[in-house]
PDB file of C-alpha atoms and ligand atoms in Angstrom:
ATOM      1  CA  MET A   1      93.973 114.265 126.926  1.00 61.00           C
ATOM      2  CA  SER A   2      95.673 117.327 125.798  1.00 71.00           C
ATOM      3  CA  GLU A   3      98.796 116.053 125.354  1.00 89.00           C
ATOM      4  CA  GLN A   4      97.478 112.959 123.455  1.00 93.00           C
ATOM      5  CA  LYS A   5      95.772 115.130 121.023  1.00 96.00           C
ATOM      6  CA  GLU A   6      99.357 116.412 119.421  1.00 96.00           C
ATOM      7  CA  LEU A   7     100.340 112.648 119.163  1.00 97.00           C
ATOM      8  CA  PRO A   8     100.538 112.052 115.443  1.00 98.00           C
ATOM      9  CA  ILE A   9      98.046 109.208 113.666  1.00 98.00           C
ATOM     10  CA  GLY A  10     100.314 106.036 112.184  1.00 98.00           C
ATOM     11  CA  VAL A  11      99.249 104.985 108.615  1.00 98.00           C
ATOM     12  CA  PHE A  12     101.055 101.980 107.087  1.00 98.00           C
ATOM     13  CA  ASP A  13     100.833 100.499 103.708  1.00 97.00           C
ATOM     14  CA  SER A  14     103.102  98.073 101.706  1.00 96.00           C
ATOM     15  CA  GLY A  15     104.856 100.949 100.290  1.00 93.00           C
ATOM     16  CA  LEU A  16     103.509 103.950  98.192  1.00 90.00           C
ATOM     17  CA  GLY A  17     100.159 103.379  97.384  1.00 90.00           C
ATOM     18  CA  GLY A  18      99.267 104.151 101.102  1.00 93.00           C
ATOM     19  CA  LEU A  19      99.415 107.932 100.388  1.00 93.00           C
ATOM     20  CA  THR A  20      96.821 107.922  98.303  1.00 89.00           C
ATOM     21  CA  VAL A  21      95.281 107.913 102.145  1.00 94.00           C
ATOM     22  CA  VAL A  22      97.546 110.445 103.279  1.00 95.00           C
ATOM     23  CA  LYS A  23      96.390 112.702 101.008  1.00 93.00           C
ATOM     24  CA  ALA A  24      92.736 112.743 101.832  1.00 93.00           C
ATOM     25  CA  LEU A  25      93.717 112.858 105.112  1.00 96.00           C
ATOM     26  CA  ARG A  26      95.451 116.113 104.056  1.00 94.00           C
ATOM     27  CA  GLN A  27      93.146 117.518 102.790  1.00 94.00           C
ATOM     28  CA  ALA A  28      90.399 116.533 105.767  1.00 95.00           C
ATOM     29  CA  LEU A  29      92.711 116.760 109.083  1.00 96.00           C
ATOM     30  CA  PRO A  30      95.209 119.159 107.565  1.00 96.00           C
ATOM     31  CA  GLN A  31      95.945 120.212 111.230  1.00 97.00           C
ATOM     32  CA  GLU A  32      96.872 116.527 111.776  1.00 97.00           C
ATOM     33  CA  HIS A  33     100.666 115.108 112.199  1.00 97.00           C
ATOM     34  CA  ILE A  34     101.076 111.788 110.360  1.00 97.00           C
ATOM     35  CA  LEU A  35     103.281 109.531 110.898  1.00 98.00           C
ATOM     36  CA  TYR A  36     104.052 107.135 107.487  1.00 98.00           C
ATOM     37  CA  LEU A  37     105.437 103.829 107.039  1.00 98.00           C
ATOM     38  CA  GLY A  38     105.620 102.073 103.444  1.00 97.00           C
ATOM     39  CA  ASP A  39     107.045  98.367 103.908  1.00 97.00           C
ATOM     40  CA  ASN A  40     108.569  99.335 100.133  1.00 94.00           C
ATOM     41  CA  ALA A  41     111.594  96.346 100.455  1.00 96.00           C
ATOM     42  CA  ARG A  42     108.207  94.045 101.037  1.00 96.00           C
ATOM     43  CA  VAL A  43     106.129  95.159  99.103  1.00 94.00           C
ATOM     44  CA  PRO A  44     103.787  93.711  97.029  1.00 94.00           C
ATOM     45  CA  TYR A  45     101.518  92.663  99.858  1.00 96.00           C
ATOM     46  CA  GLY A  46      98.873  91.569  97.330  1.00 95.00           C
ATOM     47  CA  THR A  47     100.837  88.093  95.906  1.00 94.00           C
ATOM     48  CA  ARG A  48     101.072  86.822  99.849  1.00 96.00           C
ATOM     49  CA  SER A  49      99.230  84.572 101.863  1.00 96.00           C
ATOM     50  CA  PRO A  50      97.119  85.797 104.792  1.00 95.00           C
ATOM     51  CA  GLU A  51      99.677  84.029 107.662  1.00 97.00           C
ATOM     52  CA  THR A  52     102.908  86.790 105.523  1.00 98.00           C
ATOM     53  CA  VAL A  53     100.901  90.019 105.412  1.00 97.00           C
ATOM     54  CA  GLU A  54      99.793  89.363 108.794  1.00 98.00           C
ATOM     55  CA  ARG A  55     103.158  89.028 110.582  1.00 98.00           C
ATOM     56  CA  TYR A  56     103.836  92.405 107.727  1.00 98.00           C
ATOM     57  CA  ALA A  57     100.961  94.383 109.354  1.00 98.00           C
ATOM     58  CA  TRP A  58     102.367  92.982 113.141  1.00 98.00           C
ATOM     59  CA  ASN A  59     106.176  94.744 111.973  1.00 98.00           C
ATOM     60  CA  CYS A  60     104.938  98.010 110.691  1.00 98.00           C
ATOM     61  CA  ALA A  61     102.957  98.299 113.367  1.00 98.00           C
ATOM     62  CA  ASN A  62     104.389  98.135 116.426  1.00 98.00           C
ATOM     63  CA  PHE A  63     107.222 100.207 114.818  1.00 98.00           C
ATOM     64  CA  LEU A  64     104.675 103.270 114.174  1.00 98.00           C
ATOM     65  CA  MET A  65     103.352 102.148 117.939  1.00 98.00           C
ATOM     66  CA  LYS A  66     107.090 102.601 119.297  1.00 98.00           C
ATOM     67  CA  LYS A  67     106.963 106.279 118.706  1.00 98.00           C
ATOM     68  CA  GLY A  68     104.002 107.341 119.829  1.00 97.00           C
ATOM     69  CA  LEU A  69     100.813 107.368 118.340  1.00 98.00           C
ATOM     70  CA  LYS A  70      96.729 108.573 119.085  1.00 98.00           C
ATOM     71  CA  MET A  71      95.001 106.087 116.783  1.00 98.00           C
ATOM     72  CA  LEU A  72      96.518 103.581 113.098  1.00 98.00           C
ATOM     73  CA  VAL A  73      95.673 103.954 110.072  1.00 98.00           C
ATOM     74  CA  ILE A  74      96.304 100.404 107.888  1.00 98.00           C
ATOM     75  CA  ALA A  75      96.066 102.092 104.748  1.00 96.00           C
ATOM     76  CA  CYS A  76      96.496  98.976 102.623  1.00 96.00           C
ATOM     77  CA  ASN A  77      93.259  97.002 101.622  1.00 96.00           C
ATOM     78  CA  THR A  78      95.287  93.160 101.541  1.00 96.00           C
ATOM     79  CA  ALA A  79      96.766  93.902 105.397  1.00 97.00           C
ATOM     80  CA  SER A  80      93.764  95.926 106.146  1.00 97.00           C
ATOM     81  CA  ALA A  81      91.618  92.453 105.071  1.00 96.00           C
ATOM     82  CA  VAL A  82      93.367  90.530 106.739  1.00 96.00           C
ATOM     83  CA  ALA A  83      94.912  91.968 110.204  1.00 97.00           C
ATOM     84  CA  VAL A  84      92.845  94.582 111.491  1.00 96.00           C
ATOM     85  CA  PRO A  85      90.700  92.263 113.942  1.00 95.00           C
ATOM     86  CA  SER A  86      94.182  91.150 115.615  1.00 96.00           C
ATOM     87  CA  LEU A  87      95.636  94.390 115.783  1.00 98.00           C
ATOM     88  CA  GLN A  88      92.157  95.909 117.053  1.00 97.00           C
ATOM     89  CA  THR A  89      92.338  94.045 119.466  1.00 97.00           C
ATOM     90  CA  ARG A  90      96.375  93.692 121.178  1.00 96.00           C
ATOM     91  CA  LEU A  91      96.472  97.656 120.525  1.00 98.00           C
ATOM     92  CA  ASP A  92      95.971 100.761 122.596  1.00 96.00           C
ATOM     93  CA  VAL A  93      94.591 102.781 120.183  1.00 97.00           C
ATOM     94  CA  PRO A  94      92.181 103.199 117.934  1.00 98.00           C
ATOM     95  CA  VAL A  95      92.495 100.841 114.974  1.00 98.00           C
ATOM     96  CA  LEU A  96      91.010 101.559 111.432  1.00 97.00           C
ATOM     97  CA  GLY A  97      90.941  99.353 108.787  1.00 96.00           C
ATOM     98  CA  VAL A  98      90.595 100.547 105.102  1.00 95.00           C
ATOM     99  CA  ILE A  99      87.783  97.942 104.188  1.00 96.00           C
ATOM    100  CA  ARG A 100      84.956  98.482 106.144  1.00 95.00           C
ATOM    101  CA  ALA A 101      85.732 102.947 105.127  1.00 94.00           C
ATOM    102  CA  GLY A 102      85.036 101.206 102.087  1.00 95.00           C
ATOM    103  CA  ALA A 103      82.257  99.383 101.922  1.00 96.00           C
ATOM    104  CA  ARG A 104      80.793 101.911 104.013  1.00 94.00           C
ATOM    105  CA  ALA A 105      81.333 104.267 101.388  1.00 94.00           C
ATOM    106  CA  ALA A 106      80.065 102.474  98.935  1.00 95.00           C
ATOM    107  CA  LEU A 107      76.431 101.146 100.923  1.00 95.00           C
ATOM    108  CA  GLN A 108      75.611 105.494 101.178  1.00 93.00           C
ATOM    109  CA  ASN A 109      74.058 105.198  98.273  1.00 94.00           C
ATOM    110  CA  PRO A 110      70.618 103.149  99.540  1.00 92.00           C
ATOM    111  CA  GLU A 111      70.026 102.900  95.425  1.00 92.00           C
ATOM    112  CA  HIS A 112      73.070 101.045  95.130  1.00 93.00           C
ATOM    113  CA  ARG A 113      72.470  97.173  94.708  1.00 95.00           C
ATOM    114  CA  ARG A 114      74.650  96.002  92.780  1.00 98.00           C
ATOM    115  CA  LEU A 115      78.194  96.005  94.297  1.00 98.00           C
ATOM    116  CA  GLY A 116      81.633  95.751  91.962  1.00 98.00           C
ATOM    117  CA  ILE A 117      84.748  95.091  93.779  1.00 98.00           C
ATOM    118  CA  ILE A 118      88.235  95.473  92.342  1.00 98.00           C
ATOM    119  CA  GLY A 119      91.103  95.232  94.405  1.00 97.00           C
ATOM    120  CA  THR A 120      94.498  92.644  94.489  1.00 96.00           C
ATOM    121  CA  ALA A 121      94.575  89.090  94.502  1.00 96.00           C
ATOM    122  CA  GLY A 122      94.793  89.030  98.104  1.00 95.00           C
ATOM    123  CA  THR A 123      92.044  91.646  98.819  1.00 96.00           C
ATOM    124  CA  ILE A 124      89.336  89.230  96.534  1.00 97.00           C
ATOM    125  CA  GLY A 125      91.165  85.993  98.171  1.00 96.00           C
ATOM    126  CA  THR A 126      89.601  87.043 101.409  1.00 96.00           C
ATOM    127  CA  GLY A 127      86.713  88.141 101.084  1.00 97.00           C
ATOM    128  CA  ALA A 128      86.267  90.783 103.417  1.00 96.00           C
ATOM    129  CA  TYR A 129      84.508  93.349 101.215  1.00 97.00           C
ATOM    130  CA  PRO A 130      81.759  90.895 100.695  1.00 97.00           C
ATOM    131  CA  LYS A 131      81.373  89.719 104.797  1.00 97.00           C
ATOM    132  CA  GLU A 132      81.706  92.866 105.610  1.00 96.00           C
ATOM    133  CA  ILE A 133      79.465  94.416 103.098  1.00 96.00           C
ATOM    134  CA  ARG A 134      76.704  91.623 103.652  1.00 95.00           C
ATOM    135  CA  ALA A 135      77.455  91.769 107.599  1.00 96.00           C
ATOM    136  CA  MET A 136      75.966  96.249 107.015  1.00 96.00           C
ATOM    137  CA  SER A 137      73.939  94.785 104.157  1.00 96.00           C
ATOM    138  CA  PRO A 138      72.972  92.213 102.999  1.00 96.00           C
ATOM    139  CA  GLU A 139      70.621  92.752 100.253  1.00 96.00           C
ATOM    140  CA  VAL A 140      72.657  93.896  98.174  1.00 97.00           C
ATOM    141  CA  GLN A 141      74.746  91.948  95.670  1.00 97.00           C
ATOM    142  CA  VAL A 142      77.888  91.506  95.461  1.00 98.00           C
ATOM    143  CA  PHE A 143      80.546  91.037  92.089  1.00 98.00           C
ATOM    144  CA  GLN A 144      84.244  91.319  92.525  1.00 98.00           C
ATOM    145  CA  ASN A 145      87.171  90.970  90.315  1.00 98.00           C
ATOM    146  CA  PRO A 146      91.082  90.765  91.231  1.00 98.00           C
ATOM    147  CA  ALA A 147      92.745  93.631  89.261  1.00 97.00           C
ATOM    148  CA  PRO A 148      96.309  93.140  90.049  1.00 94.00           C
ATOM    149  CA  LEU A 149      98.246  94.287  87.234  1.00 95.00           C
ATOM    150  CA  LEU A 150      96.752  97.872  88.329  1.00 95.00           C
ATOM    151  CA  VAL A 151      99.318  97.851  90.770  1.00 93.00           C
ATOM    152  CA  PRO A 152     102.541  97.667  89.286  1.00 91.00           C
ATOM    153  CA  LEU A 153     101.376  99.847  86.142  1.00 93.00           C
ATOM    154  CA  VAL A 154     101.222 102.957  89.225  1.00 89.00           C
ATOM    155  CA  GLU A 155     103.788 101.643  90.683  1.00 83.00           C
ATOM    156  CA  GLU A 156     105.516 102.273  87.137  1.00 84.00           C
ATOM    157  CA  GLY A 157     104.050 105.539  86.723  1.00 85.00           C
ATOM    158  CA  TRP A 158     102.193 104.314  83.425  1.00 91.00           C
ATOM    159  CA  ILE A 159      98.511 105.283  84.214  1.00 92.00           C
ATOM    160  CA  ASP A 160      97.400 106.844  80.813  1.00 93.00           C
ATOM    161  CA  GLY A 161      97.602 105.491  77.335  1.00 95.00           C
ATOM    162  CA  ASP A 162      97.028 102.228  75.557  1.00 96.00           C
ATOM    163  CA  VAL A 163      98.220  99.455  78.761  1.00 97.00           C
ATOM    164  CA  PRO A 164      96.367 101.239  81.888  1.00 97.00           C
ATOM    165  CA  THR A 165      93.254 101.656  79.655  1.00 98.00           C
ATOM    166  CA  LEU A 166      94.015  97.813  78.368  1.00 98.00           C
ATOM    167  CA  ALA A 167      94.162  96.691  81.691  1.00 98.00           C
ATOM    168  CA  VAL A 168      91.728  98.359  83.247  1.00 98.00           C
ATOM    169  CA  GLN A 169      88.767  97.126  80.187  1.00 98.00           C
ATOM    170  CA  ARG A 170      90.102  93.821  81.090  1.00 98.00           C
ATOM    171  CA  TYR A 171      89.413  94.383  84.675  1.00 98.00           C
ATOM    172  CA  ILE A 172      86.332  95.481  84.680  1.00 98.00           C
ATOM    173  CA  GLN A 173      84.675  94.639  81.832  1.00 98.00           C
ATOM    174  CA  PRO A 174      83.064  91.157  83.836  1.00 98.00           C
ATOM    175  CA  LEU A 175      81.963  93.517  86.065  1.00 98.00           C
ATOM    176  CA  VAL A 176      79.875  95.385  84.069  1.00 98.00           C
ATOM    177  CA  GLN A 177      78.273  92.575  82.863  1.00 98.00           C
ATOM    178  CA  GLN A 178      76.629  92.503  85.810  1.00 98.00           C
ATOM    179  CA  GLN A 179      75.136  95.889  85.734  1.00 98.00           C
ATOM    180  CA  ILE A 180      77.351  97.011  88.699  1.00 98.00           C
ATOM    181  CA  ASP A 181      75.610 100.229  89.445  1.00 97.00           C
ATOM    182  CA  VAL A 182      78.913 101.269  92.041  1.00 98.00           C
ATOM    183  CA  LEU A 183      82.435 100.337  91.872  1.00 98.00           C
ATOM    184  CA  LEU A 184      84.816 100.380  94.586  1.00 97.00           C
ATOM    185  CA  LEU A 185      88.217 100.810  93.572  1.00 96.00           C
ATOM    186  CA  GLY A 186      89.495  98.335  96.757  1.00 95.00           C
ATOM    187  CA  CYS A 187      93.575  98.668  95.933  1.00 94.00           C
ATOM    188  CA  THR A 188      95.159 101.473  97.695  1.00 91.00           C
ATOM    189  CA  HIS A 189      97.197 102.694  93.768  1.00 91.00           C
ATOM    190  CA  TYR A 190      93.396 102.535  92.126  1.00 93.00           C
ATOM    191  CA  PRO A 191      92.412 106.230  92.922  1.00 90.00           C
ATOM    192  CA  VAL A 192      95.477 107.356  90.672  1.00 90.00           C
ATOM    193  CA  LEU A 193      93.644 105.485  88.116  1.00 95.00           C
ATOM    194  CA  GLN A 194      90.107 106.539  88.487  1.00 95.00           C
ATOM    195  CA  SER A 195      90.208 108.933  85.841  1.00 96.00           C
ATOM    196  CA  VAL A 196      90.531 106.081  83.264  1.00 98.00           C
ATOM    197  CA  ILE A 197      88.510 103.817  85.039  1.00 98.00           C
ATOM    198  CA  GLU A 198      85.716 105.973  84.866  1.00 98.00           C
ATOM    199  CA  SER A 199      86.508 106.401  81.826  1.00 98.00           C
ATOM    200  CA  GLU A 200      85.966 103.029  80.382  1.00 98.00           C
ATOM    201  CA  LEU A 201      82.827 102.339  82.018  1.00 98.00           C
ATOM    202  CA  ARG A 202      81.374 105.251  80.198  1.00 98.00           C
ATOM    203  CA  GLN A 203      82.398 103.586  77.314  1.00 97.00           C
ATOM    204  CA  MET A 204      81.051  99.841  78.133  1.00 98.00           C
ATOM    205  CA  GLY A 205      77.518 102.471  78.678  1.00 98.00           C
ATOM    206  CA  SER A 206      77.938 101.593  82.178  1.00 98.00           C
ATOM    207  CA  ALA A 207      76.964 104.951  84.193  1.00 97.00           C
ATOM    208  CA  ALA A 208      78.431 102.868  87.562  1.00 98.00           C
ATOM    209  CA  ASP A 209      79.416 105.354  90.461  1.00 97.00           C
ATOM    210  CA  VAL A 210      83.187 105.115  91.622  1.00 97.00           C
ATOM    211  CA  VAL A 211      83.710 104.677  95.505  1.00 94.00           C
ATOM    212  CA  ASN A 212      87.644 105.637  96.212  1.00 88.00           C
ATOM    213  CA  SER A 213      88.513 103.858  99.400  1.00 84.00           C
ATOM    214  CA  ALA A 214      91.210 106.671 100.074  1.00 87.00           C
ATOM    215  CA  VAL A 215      88.504 109.321 100.944  1.00 87.00           C
ATOM    216  CA  ALA A 216      85.603 107.240 101.983  1.00 88.00           C
ATOM    217  CA  MET A 217      88.781 106.453 105.072  1.00 94.00           C
ATOM    218  CA  ALA A 218      89.688 110.298 106.057  1.00 95.00           C
ATOM    219  CA  THR A 219      86.051 110.270 107.129  1.00 93.00           C
ATOM    220  CA  GLU A 220      86.207 107.420 108.942  1.00 95.00           C
ATOM    221  CA  VAL A 221      89.239 108.950 110.246  1.00 97.00           C
ATOM    222  CA  GLN A 222      87.733 112.059 111.033  1.00 97.00           C
ATOM    223  CA  GLN A 223      84.717 111.129 112.887  1.00 96.00           C
ATOM    224  CA  ALA A 224      86.781 108.347 115.125  1.00 97.00           C
ATOM    225  CA  LEU A 225      89.147 111.111 116.454  1.00 98.00           C
ATOM    226  CA  GLU A 226      85.940 113.178 117.393  1.00 97.00           C
ATOM    227  CA  MET A 227      83.887 110.199 119.023  1.00 97.00           C
ATOM    228  CA  HIS A 228      87.633 109.891 120.929  1.00 96.00           C
ATOM    229  CA  HIS A 229      87.800 113.770 121.690  1.00 96.00           C
ATOM    230  CA  LEU A 230      90.943 113.051 119.666  1.00 97.00           C
ATOM    231  CA  THR A 231      90.530 115.809 117.879  1.00 97.00           C
ATOM    232  CA  ARG A 232      93.997 117.909 116.993  1.00 96.00           C
ATOM    233  CA  SER A 233      92.841 121.607 117.758  1.00 89.00           C
ATOM    234  CA  GLY A 234      94.331 124.754 116.544  1.00 85.00           C
ATOM    235  CA  GLU A 235      95.083 126.626 112.803  1.00 82.00           C
ATOM    236  CA  ALA A 236      99.153 124.917 112.551  1.00 89.00           C
ATOM    237  CA  THR A 237      99.037 122.496 109.975  1.00 92.00           C
ATOM    238  CA  GLY A 238     100.568 119.074 110.894  1.00 95.00           C
ATOM    239  CA  ASP A 239     103.601 117.495 110.265  1.00 95.00           C
ATOM    240  CA  LEU A 240     104.268 114.558 107.824  1.00 95.00           C
ATOM    241  CA  GLN A 241     107.348 112.625 108.691  1.00 96.00           C
ATOM    242  CA  CYS A 242     107.827 109.500 106.400  1.00 97.00           C
ATOM    243  CA  PHE A 243     109.151 106.224 106.908  1.00 98.00           C
ATOM    244  CA  VAL A 244     110.391 103.430 104.762  1.00 97.00           C
ATOM    245  CA  THR A 245     111.955  99.988 104.720  1.00 98.00           C
ATOM    246  CA  ASP A 246     114.151 100.346 101.248  1.00 97.00           C
ATOM    247  CA  MET A 247     115.188 103.058  98.762  1.00 94.00           C
ATOM    248  CA  PRO A 248     114.278 106.121 100.462  1.00 95.00           C
ATOM    249  CA  SER A 249     114.710 108.338  97.213  1.00 92.00           C
ATOM    250  CA  SER A 250     113.166 106.445  94.732  1.00 89.00           C
ATOM    251  CA  PHE A 251     110.328 106.950  97.652  1.00 90.00           C
ATOM    252  CA  ALA A 252     110.751 110.379  97.546  1.00 91.00           C
ATOM    253  CA  ASP A 253     110.353 110.805  93.876  1.00 87.00           C
ATOM    254  CA  ALA A 254     107.178 108.324  93.285  1.00 84.00           C
ATOM    255  CA  ALA A 255     105.678 110.217  96.297  1.00 87.00           C
ATOM    256  CA  MET A 256     105.578 113.458  94.130  1.00 84.00           C
ATOM    257  CA  ARG A 257     103.078 111.632  92.254  1.00 76.00           C
ATOM    258  CA  PHE A 258     100.792 110.647  94.363  1.00 78.00           C
ATOM    259  CA  LEU A 259     100.694 113.757  96.647  1.00 85.00           C
ATOM    260  CA  GLY A 260     101.495 116.285  94.281  1.00 81.00           C
ATOM    261  CA  ASN A 261     104.387 117.906  96.905  1.00 83.00           C
ATOM    262  CA  PRO A 262     107.024 116.580  98.123  1.00 87.00           C
ATOM    263  CA  VAL A 263     107.444 114.335 101.457  1.00 89.00           C
ATOM    264  CA  GLY A 264     110.264 116.223 103.111  1.00 87.00           C
ATOM    265  CA  ASN A 265     113.224 113.795 104.479  1.00 90.00           C
ATOM    266  CA  VAL A 266     111.987 110.202 103.972  1.00 95.00           C
ATOM    267  CA  VAL A 267     114.047 108.021 106.689  1.00 97.00           C
ATOM    268  CA  LYS A 268     114.881 104.111 105.595  1.00 98.00           C
ATOM    269  CA  VAL A 269     114.011 101.686 108.762  1.00 98.00           C
ATOM    270  CA  ASP A 270     114.354  97.884 109.737  1.00 97.00           C
ATOM    271  CA  ILE A 271     111.337  97.056 111.421  1.00 98.00           C
ATOM    272  CA  THR A 272     111.540  93.160 111.594  1.00 91.00           C
TER     273      THR A 272
HETATM  274  N1  DGL B   1      98.650  97.864  98.972  1.00 70.00           N
HETATM  275  C1  DGL B   1      98.057  97.240  98.748  1.00 70.00           C
HETATM  276  C2  DGL B   1      96.657  97.544  98.825  1.00 70.00           C
HETATM  277  O1  DGL B   1      95.860  97.657  99.753  1.00 70.00           O
HETATM  278  C3  DGL B   1      98.342  96.759  97.499  1.00 70.00           C
HETATM  279  C4  DGL B   1      99.981  97.068  96.746  1.00 70.00           C
HETATM  280  C5  DGL B   1     100.464  95.272  97.824  1.00 70.00           C
HETATM  281  O2  DGL B   1     100.124  94.649  96.722  1.00 70.00           O
HETATM  282  O3  DGL B   1     101.230  95.689  98.306  1.00 70.00           O
HETATM  283  O4  DGL B   1      95.852  96.373  98.400  1.00 70.00           O
END
């Protein structure tokens, strides 16, 4: 068991966005080793069919599993929405997806009765969040809206000013009209725009809380490690090793935006 505790947590995403989950994990569990895989050769997942996303998710999981893991975290909302059940059934490590974590976090405040969700077209199309939320709290009303343009804006680093503000307005307006009391950011990239989103909600007169599924995921990982007696002990900071399927140097530059510090050597791999 003590050897198992030393193994890394594997985290994957369609690209860069999952680093918001890595950032939250590093803050909550600094002693853990993390292997991160960004499938940036095939990003975005959010516009693809569930069958394709599931196949990509298996490619990512198989690559990381071969390295030896104690837990697999699917940081990508779109991949979590379609691939969690099959990965959980067939892999022999705990598999955590961001959908359950986000749903739990959005329901944490029992006063929340009208829940808004934004995510990629893929995530919203599967209905995975409403399904999870209704299973946990059937009386809560759920309203969703896809917000596809927010992903390329964040990828471009266009995270303040008129353009993201207008896009955010368009996407959250129908949800504000439904008088939501909580807004769940159901996509890896959206936490980067959280301050724009919060400020637009207030401009529209909404007091809705904003829930960031990346932070919720880190809490869920912490609890799962404790439950399985897999938490790495000691004070030493864990290593972060990043793998990508394309353009490692531009990934390293953009990763600075997500993590706020350098990610070190990024290795390009073929996972197909
Ligand atoms: N990682 C994706 C998600 O959280 C966003 C980017 C993409 O579409 O691949 O849904």
